[in-house]
CSV table of C-alpha atoms and ligand atoms in Angstrom, one decimal:
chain,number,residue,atom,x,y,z
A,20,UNK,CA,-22.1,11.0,0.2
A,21,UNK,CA,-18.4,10.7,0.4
A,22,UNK,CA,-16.3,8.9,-1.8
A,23,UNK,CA,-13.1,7.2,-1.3
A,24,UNK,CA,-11.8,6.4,2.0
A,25,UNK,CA,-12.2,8.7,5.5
A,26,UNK,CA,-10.7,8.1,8.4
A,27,UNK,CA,-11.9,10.2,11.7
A,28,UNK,CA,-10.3,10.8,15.1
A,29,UNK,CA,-8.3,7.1,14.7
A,30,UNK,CA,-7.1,6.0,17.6
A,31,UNK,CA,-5.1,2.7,18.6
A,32,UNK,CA,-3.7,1.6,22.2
A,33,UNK,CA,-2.2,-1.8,22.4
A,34,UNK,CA,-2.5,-3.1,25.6
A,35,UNK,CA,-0.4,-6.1,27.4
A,36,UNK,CA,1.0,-7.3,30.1
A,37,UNK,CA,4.1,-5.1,29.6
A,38,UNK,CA,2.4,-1.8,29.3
A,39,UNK,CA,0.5,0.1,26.7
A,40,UNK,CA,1.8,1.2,23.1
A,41,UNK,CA,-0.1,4.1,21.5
A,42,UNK,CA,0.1,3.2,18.5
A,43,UNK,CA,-2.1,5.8,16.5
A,44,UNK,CA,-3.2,9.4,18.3
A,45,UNK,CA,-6.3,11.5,16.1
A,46,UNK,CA,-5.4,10.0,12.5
A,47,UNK,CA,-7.6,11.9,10.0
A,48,UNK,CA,-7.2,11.3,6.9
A,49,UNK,CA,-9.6,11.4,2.9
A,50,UNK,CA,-8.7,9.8,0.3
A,51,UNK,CA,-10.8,10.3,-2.7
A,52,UNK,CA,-11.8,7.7,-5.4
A,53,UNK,CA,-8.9,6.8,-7.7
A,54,UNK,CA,-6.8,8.8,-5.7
A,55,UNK,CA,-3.1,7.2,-4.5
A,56,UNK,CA,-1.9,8.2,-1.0
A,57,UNK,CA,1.1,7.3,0.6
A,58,UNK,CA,2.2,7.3,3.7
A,59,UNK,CA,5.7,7.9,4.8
A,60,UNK,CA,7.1,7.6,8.2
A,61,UNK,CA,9.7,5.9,10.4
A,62,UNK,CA,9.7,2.4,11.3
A,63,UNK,CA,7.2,1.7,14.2
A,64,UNK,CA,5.0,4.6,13.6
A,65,UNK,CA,2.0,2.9,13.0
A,66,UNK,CA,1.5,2.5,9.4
A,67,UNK,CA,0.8,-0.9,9.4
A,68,UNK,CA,-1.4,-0.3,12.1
A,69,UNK,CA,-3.6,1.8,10.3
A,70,UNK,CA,-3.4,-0.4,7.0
A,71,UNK,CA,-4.4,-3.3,9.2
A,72,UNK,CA,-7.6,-0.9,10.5
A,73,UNK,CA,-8.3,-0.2,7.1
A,74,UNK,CA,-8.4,-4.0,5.8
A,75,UNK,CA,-10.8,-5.0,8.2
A,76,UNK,CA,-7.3,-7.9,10.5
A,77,UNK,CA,-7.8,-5.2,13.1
A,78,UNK,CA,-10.2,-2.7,15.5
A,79,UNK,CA,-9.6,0.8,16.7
A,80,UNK,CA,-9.7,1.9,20.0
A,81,UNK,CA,-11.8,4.8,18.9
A,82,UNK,CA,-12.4,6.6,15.2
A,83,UNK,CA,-14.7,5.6,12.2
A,84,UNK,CA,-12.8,4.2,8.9
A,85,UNK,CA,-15.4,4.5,5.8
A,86,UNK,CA,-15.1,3.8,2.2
A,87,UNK,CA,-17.4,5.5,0.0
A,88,UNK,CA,-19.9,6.4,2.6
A,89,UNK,CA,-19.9,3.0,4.0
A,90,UNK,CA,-18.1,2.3,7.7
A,91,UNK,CA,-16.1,-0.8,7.3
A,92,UNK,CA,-14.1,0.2,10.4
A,93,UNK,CA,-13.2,1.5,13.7
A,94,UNK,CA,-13.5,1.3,17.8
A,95,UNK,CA,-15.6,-1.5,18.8
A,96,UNK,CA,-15.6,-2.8,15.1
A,97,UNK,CA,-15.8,-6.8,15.0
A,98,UNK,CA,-13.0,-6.5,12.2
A,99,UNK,CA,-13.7,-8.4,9.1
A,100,UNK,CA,-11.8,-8.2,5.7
A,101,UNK,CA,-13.6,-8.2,2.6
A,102,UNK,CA,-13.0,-8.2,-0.7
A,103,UNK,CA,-13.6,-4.5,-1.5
A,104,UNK,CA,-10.0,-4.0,0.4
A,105,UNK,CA,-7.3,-5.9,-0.7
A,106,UNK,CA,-3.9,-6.1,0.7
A,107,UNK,CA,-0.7,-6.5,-1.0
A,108,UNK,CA,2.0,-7.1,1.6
A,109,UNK,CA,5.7,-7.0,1.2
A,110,UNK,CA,6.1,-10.5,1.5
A,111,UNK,CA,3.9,-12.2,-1.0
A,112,UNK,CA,1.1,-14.8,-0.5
A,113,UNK,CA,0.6,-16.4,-3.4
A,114,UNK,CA,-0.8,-20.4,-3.4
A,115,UNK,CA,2.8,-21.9,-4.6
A,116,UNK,CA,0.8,-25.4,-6.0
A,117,UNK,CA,-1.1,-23.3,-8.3
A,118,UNK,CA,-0.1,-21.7,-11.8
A,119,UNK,CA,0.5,-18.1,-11.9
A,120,UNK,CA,-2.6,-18.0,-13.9
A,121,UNK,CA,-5.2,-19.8,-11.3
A,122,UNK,CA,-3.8,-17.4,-8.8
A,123,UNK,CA,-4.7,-14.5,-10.3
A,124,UNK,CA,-8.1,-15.5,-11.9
A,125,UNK,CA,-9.1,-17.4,-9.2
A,126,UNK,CA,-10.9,-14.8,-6.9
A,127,UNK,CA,-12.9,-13.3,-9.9
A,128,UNK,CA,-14.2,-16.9,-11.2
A,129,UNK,CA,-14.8,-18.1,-7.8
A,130,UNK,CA,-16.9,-15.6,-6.9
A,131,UNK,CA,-18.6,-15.8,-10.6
A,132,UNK,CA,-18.3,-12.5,-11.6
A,133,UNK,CA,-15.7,-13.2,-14.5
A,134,UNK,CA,-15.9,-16.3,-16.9
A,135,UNK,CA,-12.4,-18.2,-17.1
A,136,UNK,CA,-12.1,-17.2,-20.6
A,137,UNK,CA,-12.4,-13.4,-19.7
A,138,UNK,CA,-10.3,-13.7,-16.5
A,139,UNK,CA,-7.7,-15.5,-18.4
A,140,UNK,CA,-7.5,-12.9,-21.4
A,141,UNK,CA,-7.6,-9.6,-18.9
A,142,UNK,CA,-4.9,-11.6,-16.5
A,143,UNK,CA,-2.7,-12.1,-19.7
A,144,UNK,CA,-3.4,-8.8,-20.7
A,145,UNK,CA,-2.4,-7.5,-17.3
A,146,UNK,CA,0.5,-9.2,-16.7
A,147,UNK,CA,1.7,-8.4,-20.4
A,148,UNK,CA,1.7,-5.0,-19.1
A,149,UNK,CA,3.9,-5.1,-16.1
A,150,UNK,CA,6.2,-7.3,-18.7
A,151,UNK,CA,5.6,-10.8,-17.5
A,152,UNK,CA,4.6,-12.0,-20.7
A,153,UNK,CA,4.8,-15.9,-21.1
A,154,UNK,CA,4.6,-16.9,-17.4
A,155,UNK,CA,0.9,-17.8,-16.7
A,156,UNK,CA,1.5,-21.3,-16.9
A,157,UNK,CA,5.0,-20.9,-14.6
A,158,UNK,CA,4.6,-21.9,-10.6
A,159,UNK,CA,5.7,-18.8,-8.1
A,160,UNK,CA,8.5,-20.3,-6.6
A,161,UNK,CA,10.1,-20.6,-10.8
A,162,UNK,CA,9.6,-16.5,-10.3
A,163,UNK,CA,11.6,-14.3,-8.6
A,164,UNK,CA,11.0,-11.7,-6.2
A,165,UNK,CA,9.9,-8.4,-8.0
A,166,UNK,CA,7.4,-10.9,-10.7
A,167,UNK,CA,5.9,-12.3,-7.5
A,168,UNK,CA,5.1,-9.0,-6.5
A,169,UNK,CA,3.9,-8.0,-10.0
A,170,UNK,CA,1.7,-11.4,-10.2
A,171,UNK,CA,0.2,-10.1,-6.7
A,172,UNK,CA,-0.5,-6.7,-7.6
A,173,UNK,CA,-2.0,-8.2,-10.8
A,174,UNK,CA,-4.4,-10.7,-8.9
A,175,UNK,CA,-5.1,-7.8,-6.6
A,176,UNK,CA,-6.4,-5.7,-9.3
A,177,UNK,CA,-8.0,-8.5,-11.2
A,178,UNK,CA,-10.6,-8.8,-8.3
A,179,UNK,CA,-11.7,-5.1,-8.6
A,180,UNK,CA,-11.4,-3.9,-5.3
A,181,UNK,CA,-12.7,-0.8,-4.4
A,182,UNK,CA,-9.4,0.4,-2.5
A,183,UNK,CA,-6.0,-1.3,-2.7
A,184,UNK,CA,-3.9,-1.5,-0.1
A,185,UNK,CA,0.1,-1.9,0.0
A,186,UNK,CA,2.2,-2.7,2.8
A,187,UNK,CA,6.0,-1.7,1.4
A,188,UNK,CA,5.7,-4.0,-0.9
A,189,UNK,CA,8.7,-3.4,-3.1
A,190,UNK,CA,11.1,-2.8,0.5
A,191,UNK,CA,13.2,-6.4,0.2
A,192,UNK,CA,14.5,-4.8,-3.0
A,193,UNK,CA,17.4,-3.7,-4.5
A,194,UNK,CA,17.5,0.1,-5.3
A,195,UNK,CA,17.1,-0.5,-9.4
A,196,UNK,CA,14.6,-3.3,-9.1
A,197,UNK,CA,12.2,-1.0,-6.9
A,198,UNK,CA,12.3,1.9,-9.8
A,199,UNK,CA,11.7,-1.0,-12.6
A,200,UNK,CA,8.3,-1.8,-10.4
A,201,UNK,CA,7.7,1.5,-9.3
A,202,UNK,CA,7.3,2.3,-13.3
A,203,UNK,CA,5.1,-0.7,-13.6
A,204,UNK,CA,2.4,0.4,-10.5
A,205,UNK,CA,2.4,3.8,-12.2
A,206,UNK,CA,1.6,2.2,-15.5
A,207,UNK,CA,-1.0,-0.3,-14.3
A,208,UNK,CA,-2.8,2.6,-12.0
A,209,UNK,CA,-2.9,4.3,-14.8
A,210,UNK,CA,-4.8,1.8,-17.2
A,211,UNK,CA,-6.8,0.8,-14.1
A,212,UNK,CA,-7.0,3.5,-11.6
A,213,UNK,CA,-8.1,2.7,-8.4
A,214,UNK,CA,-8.2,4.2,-4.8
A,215,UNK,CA,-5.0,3.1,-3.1
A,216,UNK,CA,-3.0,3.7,0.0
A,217,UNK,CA,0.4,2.3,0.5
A,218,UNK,CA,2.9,2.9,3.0
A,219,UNK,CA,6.4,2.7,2.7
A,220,UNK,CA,9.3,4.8,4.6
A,221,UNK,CA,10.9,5.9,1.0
A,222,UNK,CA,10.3,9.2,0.7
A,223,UNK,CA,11.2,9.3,-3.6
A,224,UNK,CA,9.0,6.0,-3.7
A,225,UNK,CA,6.2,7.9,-2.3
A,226,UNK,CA,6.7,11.1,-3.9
A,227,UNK,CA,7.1,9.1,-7.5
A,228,UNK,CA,3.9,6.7,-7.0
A,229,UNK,CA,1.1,9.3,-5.0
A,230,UNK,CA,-1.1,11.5,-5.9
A,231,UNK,CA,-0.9,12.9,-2.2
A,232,UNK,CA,2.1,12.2,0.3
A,233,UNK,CA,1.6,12.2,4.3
A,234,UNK,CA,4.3,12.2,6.5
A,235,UNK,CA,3.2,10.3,9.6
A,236,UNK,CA,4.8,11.6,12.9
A,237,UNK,CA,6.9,9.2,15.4
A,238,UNK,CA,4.7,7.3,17.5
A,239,UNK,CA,2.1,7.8,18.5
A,240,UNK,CA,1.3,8.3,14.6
A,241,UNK,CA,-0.5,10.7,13.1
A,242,UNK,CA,-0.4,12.6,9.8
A,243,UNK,CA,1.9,15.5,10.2
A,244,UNK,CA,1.9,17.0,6.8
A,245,UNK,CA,0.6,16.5,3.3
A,246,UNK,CA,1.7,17.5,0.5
A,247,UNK,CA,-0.3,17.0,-3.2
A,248,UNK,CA,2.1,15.9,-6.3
A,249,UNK,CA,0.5,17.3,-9.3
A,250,UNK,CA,2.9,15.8,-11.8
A,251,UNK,CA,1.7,14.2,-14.6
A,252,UNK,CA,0.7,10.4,-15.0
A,253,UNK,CA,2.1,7.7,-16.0
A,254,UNK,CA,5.2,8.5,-14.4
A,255,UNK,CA,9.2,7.4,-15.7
A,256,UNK,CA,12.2,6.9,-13.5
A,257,UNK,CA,13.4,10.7,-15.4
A,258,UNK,CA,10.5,12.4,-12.8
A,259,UNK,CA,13.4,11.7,-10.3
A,260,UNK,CA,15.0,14.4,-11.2
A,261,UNK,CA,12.7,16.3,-12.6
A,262,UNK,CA,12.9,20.2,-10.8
A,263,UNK,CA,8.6,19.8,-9.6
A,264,UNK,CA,9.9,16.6,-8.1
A,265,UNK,CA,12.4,18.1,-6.0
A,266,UNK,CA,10.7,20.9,-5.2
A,267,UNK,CA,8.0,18.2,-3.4
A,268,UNK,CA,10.9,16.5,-2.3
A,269,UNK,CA,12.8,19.3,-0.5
A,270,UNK,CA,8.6,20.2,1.3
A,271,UNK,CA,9.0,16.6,2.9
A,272,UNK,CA,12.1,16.0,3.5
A,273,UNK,CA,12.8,18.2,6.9
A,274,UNK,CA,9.6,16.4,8.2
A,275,UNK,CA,10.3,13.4,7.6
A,276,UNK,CA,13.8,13.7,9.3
A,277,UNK,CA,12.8,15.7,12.0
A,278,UNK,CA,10.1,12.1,13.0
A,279,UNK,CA,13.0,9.7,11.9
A,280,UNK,CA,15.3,11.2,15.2
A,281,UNK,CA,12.1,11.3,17.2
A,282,UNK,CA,11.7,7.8,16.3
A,283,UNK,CA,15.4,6.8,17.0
A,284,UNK,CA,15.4,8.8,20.0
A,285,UNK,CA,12.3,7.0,21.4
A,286,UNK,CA,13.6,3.1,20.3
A,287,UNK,CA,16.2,4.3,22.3
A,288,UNK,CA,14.5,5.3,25.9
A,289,UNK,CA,12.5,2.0,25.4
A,290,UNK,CA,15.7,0.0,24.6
A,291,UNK,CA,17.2,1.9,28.0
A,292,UNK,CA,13.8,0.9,30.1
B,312,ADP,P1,5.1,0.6,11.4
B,312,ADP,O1,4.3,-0.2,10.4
B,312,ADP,O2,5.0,2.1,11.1
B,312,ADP,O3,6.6,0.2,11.4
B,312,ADP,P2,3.4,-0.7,13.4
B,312,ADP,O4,2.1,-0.2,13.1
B,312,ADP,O5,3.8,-2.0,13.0
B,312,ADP,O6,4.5,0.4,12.8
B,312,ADP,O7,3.7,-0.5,15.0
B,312,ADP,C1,3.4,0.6,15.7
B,312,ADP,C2,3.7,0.4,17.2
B,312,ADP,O8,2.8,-0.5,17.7
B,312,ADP,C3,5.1,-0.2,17.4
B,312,ADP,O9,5.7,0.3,18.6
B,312,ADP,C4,4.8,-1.7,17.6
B,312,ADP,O10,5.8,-2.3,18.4
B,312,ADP,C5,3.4,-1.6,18.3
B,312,ADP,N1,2.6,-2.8,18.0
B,312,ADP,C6,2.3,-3.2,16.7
B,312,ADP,N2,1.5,-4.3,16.8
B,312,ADP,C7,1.3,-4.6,18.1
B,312,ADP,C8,0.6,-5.6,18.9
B,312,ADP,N3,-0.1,-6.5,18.2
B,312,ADP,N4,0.7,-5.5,20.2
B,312,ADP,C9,1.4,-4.6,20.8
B,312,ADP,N5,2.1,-3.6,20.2
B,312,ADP,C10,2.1,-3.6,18.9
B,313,MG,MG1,4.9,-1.7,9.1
């Protein structure tokens, strides 16, 4: 049996009155338990089209999504999200009438399989770790961005899912914020790891977080290269510079600029049409 997530022969065409997009051309793709994969590519590749395949908001046109040996996804799939994927999306969704606390217990309570006692002491515990100590009893709109973020990322793992998923979550921030949460995901993976895949379009963001990187081509996306990091975990802001890191760095970076002009090139012609 396979573990993790697999995604064969993906394919998505959008169709409308306008024409059709393709949005994703022969995506294969394994992610293995625990392992984190990101995704970089240029804006309107299809990243989120594939994340939104994965999480069950969306269908294929043709190609099989499983996770751990189940299909959850695909052509001719009746999409429905469950809670063995969650989504963490760049801008946050978190019940503002509620205490930090209920929103991240909630899902685990609710669904019985933690008692509030134990949900309250592994949220505290949790959000001690990402250094939002003291703010379970705070409402989200007293936080700011970047601890709304961390709250989310804290529910998200609070209801166990079996792969995480992350939308550029940290891509509203400023350049020193991201690197402050970018240390706290690599932290919290690390206590809890989990299977993850998370797009962004920074390549240092991607190269710092994964385990694997894949640089998705222009559109019609589909995974171009890959490239393991192999450095070791939990990972500081000084891997930046670290000499493996650029060495990873310098692999990707051609590729990825070669898709970012394609990309350009092509909002272009469809601007021109
Ligand atoms: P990314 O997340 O990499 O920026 P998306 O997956 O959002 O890219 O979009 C990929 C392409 O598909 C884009 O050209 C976008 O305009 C198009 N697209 C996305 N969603 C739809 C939709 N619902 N209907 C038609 N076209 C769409
Ligand atoms: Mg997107």
């Amino acid at each position: 049996m396979s573990v993790g997530l697999s995604i064969r022969d993906g394919n998505k065409i959008y169709r409308s009155k306008r024409g059709s997009v393709v949005a994703l051309s022969g995506v294969d793709l394994d992610v293995g338990q625990n392992e984190f994969c990101a995704i970089v590519g240029p804006s309107g590749c299809g990243k989120t089209t594939l994340l939104n395949a994965i999480a069950g908001f969306e269908s294929l046109s043709s190609g099989t999504i499983s996770l751990d040996g189940k299909v959850i996804g695909g052509a001719d799939w009746s999409a429905r999200a469950d809670a063995s994927r969650i989504v963490v999306f760049q801008n946050g969704a978190l019940f503002p009438w509620r205490t930090v606390l209920w929103n991240v217990t909630c899902g685990p309570v609710q669904q019985g399989k933690l008692s509030v006692k134990e949900a309250s002491s592994q949220a505290i515990d949790l959000l001690n770790r990402v250094g939002l100590r003291g703010i379970e009893n705070k409402y989200p709109d007293e936080l700011s961005g970047g601890q709304q973020r961390r709250v989310e990322i804290v529910r998200a793992l609070l209801n166990d899912p079996k792969i995480l998923l992350l939308d550029e979550p940290f891509r509203a921030m400023d350049a020193l914020t991201k690197s402050v949460m970018q240390e706290y995901l690599s932290d919290l993976l690390f206590k809890l790891p989990k299977t993850v895949f998370f797009i962004t379009h920074d390549l240092d963001e991607a190269i710092f977080l994964a385990d694997r990187v894949c640089v998705f081509s222009s559109r019609p996306g589909r995974i171009k290269q890959s490239v393991k990091v192999d450095i070791p975990k939990p990972r500081t802001h000084e891997v930046l510079t670290s000499p493996e890191f650029l060495r990873i760095k310098a692999a990707l970076n051609d590729a990825l600029h070669e898709e970012a002009v394609q990309a350009f090139k092509l909002g272009e012609l469809e601007l021109a049409r």
